[in-house]
């Protein structure tokens, strides 16, 4: 999330073979401004909260708790917007690594969730900028942020890699099932 941009394209109308047409081709530039919300996800057809959680390297309980759901078995509808994380305002002295340690995540995960970090492949964060974080209390700092000796679990990167591999396998299996049913061409 967090993408902001303007996309422009030209639309051209040609007269074709119409004898009533008095002019040649007419082109018009059309520009659209896009802004993608941070920490939000629009549901695709027939997704479950477990599938959505896997996309973002978290578990279904996180997604369930971030949204006003009464049951984890609710049927999600296409284009339903879900919260997938928390907005964090970058403070003085923060770095991508320190934020990742504090919230029990990885710099890669933060970059994945925030366009300007991931797509632009940068670790530069600006004081006061809002970034999307999916906290993991199992791996986060146990002690206060101000403590100089936080206790960390070093298996976080392996965990994140495993979660992303599981999601990719789930996506591949779903595509194969759709292809087998004739709904999509084979992968």
Short mmCIF file of C-alpha atoms in Angstrom, two decimals:
data_model
loop_
_atom_site.label_atom_id
_atom_site.label_comp_id
_atom_site.label_asym_id
_atom_site.label_seq_id
_atom_site.Cartn_x
_atom_site.Cartn_y
_atom_site.Cartn_z
CA UNK A 1 0.00 0.00 0.00
CA UNK A 2 0.87 3.63 -0.06
CA UNK A 3 1.32 3.99 -3.82
CA UNK A 4 0.53 7.44 -5.18
CA UNK A 5 0.87 8.23 -8.84
CA UNK A 6 -0.55 9.80 -11.97
CA UNK A 7 -1.02 7.69 -15.07
CA UNK A 8 -1.74 9.33 -18.39
CA UNK A 9 -2.70 7.77 -21.67
CA UNK A 10 -3.98 8.91 -25.05
CA UNK A 11 -7.31 7.92 -26.49
CA UNK A 12 -7.54 8.23 -30.28
CA UNK A 13 -10.72 8.23 -32.33
CA UNK A 14 -10.34 7.69 -36.05
CA UNK A 15 -12.94 8.46 -38.66
CA UNK A 16 -12.61 5.14 -40.38
CA UNK A 17 -14.50 4.74 -43.69
CA UNK A 18 -17.34 7.10 -42.75
CA UNK A 19 -17.86 9.70 -45.52
CA UNK A 20 -19.57 12.04 -43.03
CA UNK A 21 -16.37 12.42 -41.02
CA UNK A 22 -14.77 15.80 -41.64
CA UNK A 23 -11.54 15.44 -39.72
CA UNK A 24 -8.79 12.88 -39.32
CA UNK A 25 -7.77 11.29 -36.06
CA UNK A 26 -8.54 13.04 -32.80
CA UNK A 27 -6.43 12.30 -29.73
CA UNK A 28 -7.21 13.24 -26.17
CA UNK A 29 -4.90 12.84 -23.18
CA UNK A 30 -6.58 11.40 -20.12
CA UNK A 31 -4.80 11.39 -16.75
CA UNK A 32 -5.89 9.52 -13.64
CA UNK A 33 -4.51 9.95 -10.13
CA UNK A 34 -4.18 6.79 -8.06
CA UNK A 35 -3.71 6.42 -4.33
CA UNK A 36 -3.59 2.99 -2.69
CA UNK A 37 -4.52 2.95 1.00
CA UNK A 38 -1.98 1.63 3.48
CA UNK A 39 -2.75 -1.46 5.56
CA UNK A 40 -5.87 -2.26 3.50
CA UNK A 41 -6.62 -5.19 1.20
CA UNK A 42 -9.53 -5.62 -1.23
CA UNK A 43 -10.71 -9.24 -1.23
CA UNK A 44 -10.61 -11.22 -4.47
CA UNK A 45 -13.27 -13.74 -5.41
CA UNK A 46 -13.70 -16.58 -2.88
CA UNK A 47 -10.71 -15.76 -0.65
CA UNK A 48 -10.59 -16.82 2.98
CA UNK A 49 -8.96 -14.88 5.79
CA UNK A 50 -6.34 -17.65 5.99
CA UNK A 51 -5.37 -17.07 2.34
CA UNK A 52 -5.24 -13.31 2.85
CA UNK A 53 -3.12 -13.74 5.98
CA UNK A 54 -0.68 -15.92 4.02
CA UNK A 55 -0.24 -13.18 1.41
CA UNK A 56 1.00 -10.86 4.13
CA UNK A 57 3.03 -13.38 6.13
CA UNK A 58 0.75 -13.45 9.14
CA UNK A 59 -1.98 -15.72 10.50
CA UNK A 60 -5.75 -15.59 10.19
CA UNK A 61 -6.12 -14.56 13.85
CA UNK A 62 -4.35 -11.25 13.11
CA UNK A 63 -6.70 -10.49 10.20
CA UNK A 64 -9.71 -11.57 12.28
CA UNK A 65 -8.69 -9.27 15.16
CA UNK A 66 -8.01 -6.27 12.91
CA UNK A 67 -11.51 -6.37 11.44
CA UNK A 68 -15.03 -6.29 12.87
CA UNK A 69 -15.68 -9.98 12.22
CA UNK A 70 -17.99 -12.06 14.36
CA UNK A 71 -16.70 -15.37 13.02
CA UNK A 72 -13.53 -16.47 11.22
CA UNK A 73 -15.73 -18.56 8.92
CA UNK A 74 -17.59 -15.60 7.41
CA UNK A 75 -17.82 -15.63 3.64
CA UNK A 76 -15.79 -12.75 2.29
CA UNK A 77 -17.17 -10.96 -0.70
CA UNK A 78 -15.25 -9.60 -3.67
CA UNK A 79 -13.91 -6.05 -3.13
CA UNK A 80 -14.57 -6.21 0.63
CA UNK A 81 -11.86 -4.07 2.24
CA UNK A 82 -9.97 -5.58 5.18
CA UNK A 83 -7.40 -4.10 7.53
CA UNK A 84 -4.20 -6.11 7.29
CA UNK A 85 -1.92 -4.22 9.69
CA UNK A 86 -1.37 -1.14 11.81
CA UNK A 87 -0.14 2.29 10.76
CA UNK A 88 3.04 3.32 12.54
CA UNK A 89 4.40 6.87 12.55
CA UNK A 90 8.18 6.89 12.15
CA UNK A 91 9.89 8.47 15.18
CA UNK A 92 13.28 10.10 15.64
CA UNK A 93 16.02 7.47 15.68
CA UNK A 94 13.91 4.83 13.91
CA UNK A 95 15.42 2.71 11.18
CA UNK A 96 13.85 -0.07 9.18
CA UNK A 97 15.81 -2.60 11.23
CA UNK A 98 14.86 -1.11 14.62
CA UNK A 99 11.17 -0.94 13.67
CA UNK A 100 11.28 -4.54 12.44
CA UNK A 101 12.92 -5.69 15.71
CA UNK A 102 10.47 -3.75 17.84
CA UNK A 103 7.40 -5.24 16.16
CA UNK A 104 8.72 -8.75 15.59
CA UNK A 105 8.80 -8.57 11.85
CA UNK A 106 11.50 -8.27 9.19
CA UNK A 107 12.67 -5.33 7.09
CA UNK A 108 11.60 -7.38 4.02
CA UNK A 109 8.05 -7.63 5.37
CA UNK A 110 7.89 -3.87 6.00
CA UNK A 111 9.20 -3.24 2.49
CA UNK A 112 6.58 -5.63 1.06
CA UNK A 113 3.78 -3.74 2.84
CA UNK A 114 4.93 -0.25 1.85
CA UNK A 115 5.25 0.62 -1.83
CA UNK A 116 7.80 3.39 -1.50
CA UNK A 117 10.15 1.05 0.37
CA UNK A 118 9.57 -2.21 -1.52
CA UNK A 119 9.13 -1.20 -5.14
CA UNK A 120 11.76 1.49 -4.91
CA UNK A 121 14.03 -0.94 -2.99
CA UNK A 122 15.06 1.54 -0.32
CA UNK A 123 15.42 1.49 3.45
CA UNK A 124 15.17 5.28 3.71
CA UNK A 125 12.31 6.23 5.98
CA UNK A 126 11.25 9.77 6.80
CA UNK A 127 10.51 11.14 10.27
CA UNK A 128 6.72 11.30 10.69
CA UNK A 129 6.00 9.05 7.70
CA UNK A 130 3.23 6.51 8.24
CA UNK A 131 4.15 2.96 7.34
CA UNK A 132 2.16 -0.26 7.54
CA UNK A 133 3.35 -2.81 10.09
CA UNK A 134 2.07 -6.31 10.83
CA UNK A 135 3.29 -6.90 14.37
CA UNK A 136 4.18 -10.39 15.59
CA UNK A 137 4.10 -10.52 19.37
CA UNK A 138 5.88 -13.89 19.37
CA UNK A 139 9.03 -12.33 17.90
CA UNK A 140 8.84 -8.68 18.99
CA UNK A 141 10.99 -7.04 21.61
CA UNK A 142 10.02 -8.33 25.03
CA UNK A 143 11.28 -5.31 26.91
CA UNK A 144 10.56 -1.62 26.61
CA UNK A 145 11.55 0.22 23.46
CA UNK A 146 13.92 2.28 25.60
CA UNK A 147 15.78 -0.79 26.92
CA UNK A 148 19.21 -1.07 25.29
CA UNK A 149 19.28 -4.89 25.41
CA UNK A 150 16.16 -6.23 23.69
CA UNK A 151 15.69 -10.01 23.54
CA UNK A 152 15.14 -11.14 19.95
CA UNK A 153 14.29 -14.43 18.35
CA UNK A 154 16.69 -14.96 15.43
CA UNK A 155 14.36 -17.34 13.58
CA UNK A 156 12.13 -14.56 12.23
CA UNK A 157 13.67 -14.42 8.75
CA UNK A 158 13.34 -18.21 8.38
CA UNK A 159 9.73 -18.01 9.56
CA UNK A 160 8.92 -15.25 7.05
CA UNK A 161 10.55 -17.19 4.20
CA UNK A 162 8.53 -20.29 5.14
CA UNK A 163 5.27 -18.31 5.26
CA UNK A 164 5.92 -16.80 1.82
CA UNK A 165 6.79 -20.25 0.42
CA UNK A 166 3.53 -21.66 1.85
CA UNK A 167 1.55 -18.81 0.28
CA UNK A 168 3.19 -19.34 -3.10
CA UNK A 169 2.40 -23.07 -2.91
CA UNK A 170 -1.22 -22.28 -1.97
CA UNK A 171 -1.52 -19.87 -4.91
CA UNK A 172 0.01 -22.47 -7.29
CA UNK A 173 -2.37 -25.19 -6.05
CA UNK A 174 -5.39 -22.91 -6.40
CA UNK A 175 -4.37 -21.96 -9.96
CA UNK A 176 -3.82 -25.63 -10.84
CA UNK A 177 -7.27 -26.53 -9.47
CA UNK A 178 -8.87 -23.76 -11.52
CA UNK A 179 -6.96 -24.86 -14.61
CA UNK A 180 -8.05 -28.48 -14.05
CA UNK A 181 -11.67 -27.35 -13.81
CA UNK A 182 -11.33 -25.52 -17.13
CA UNK A 183 -11.81 -22.09 -15.52
CA UNK A 184 -8.26 -20.97 -16.39
CA UNK A 185 -5.61 -22.00 -18.90
CA UNK A 186 -2.91 -24.33 -17.44
CA UNK A 187 -0.11 -22.69 -15.45
#
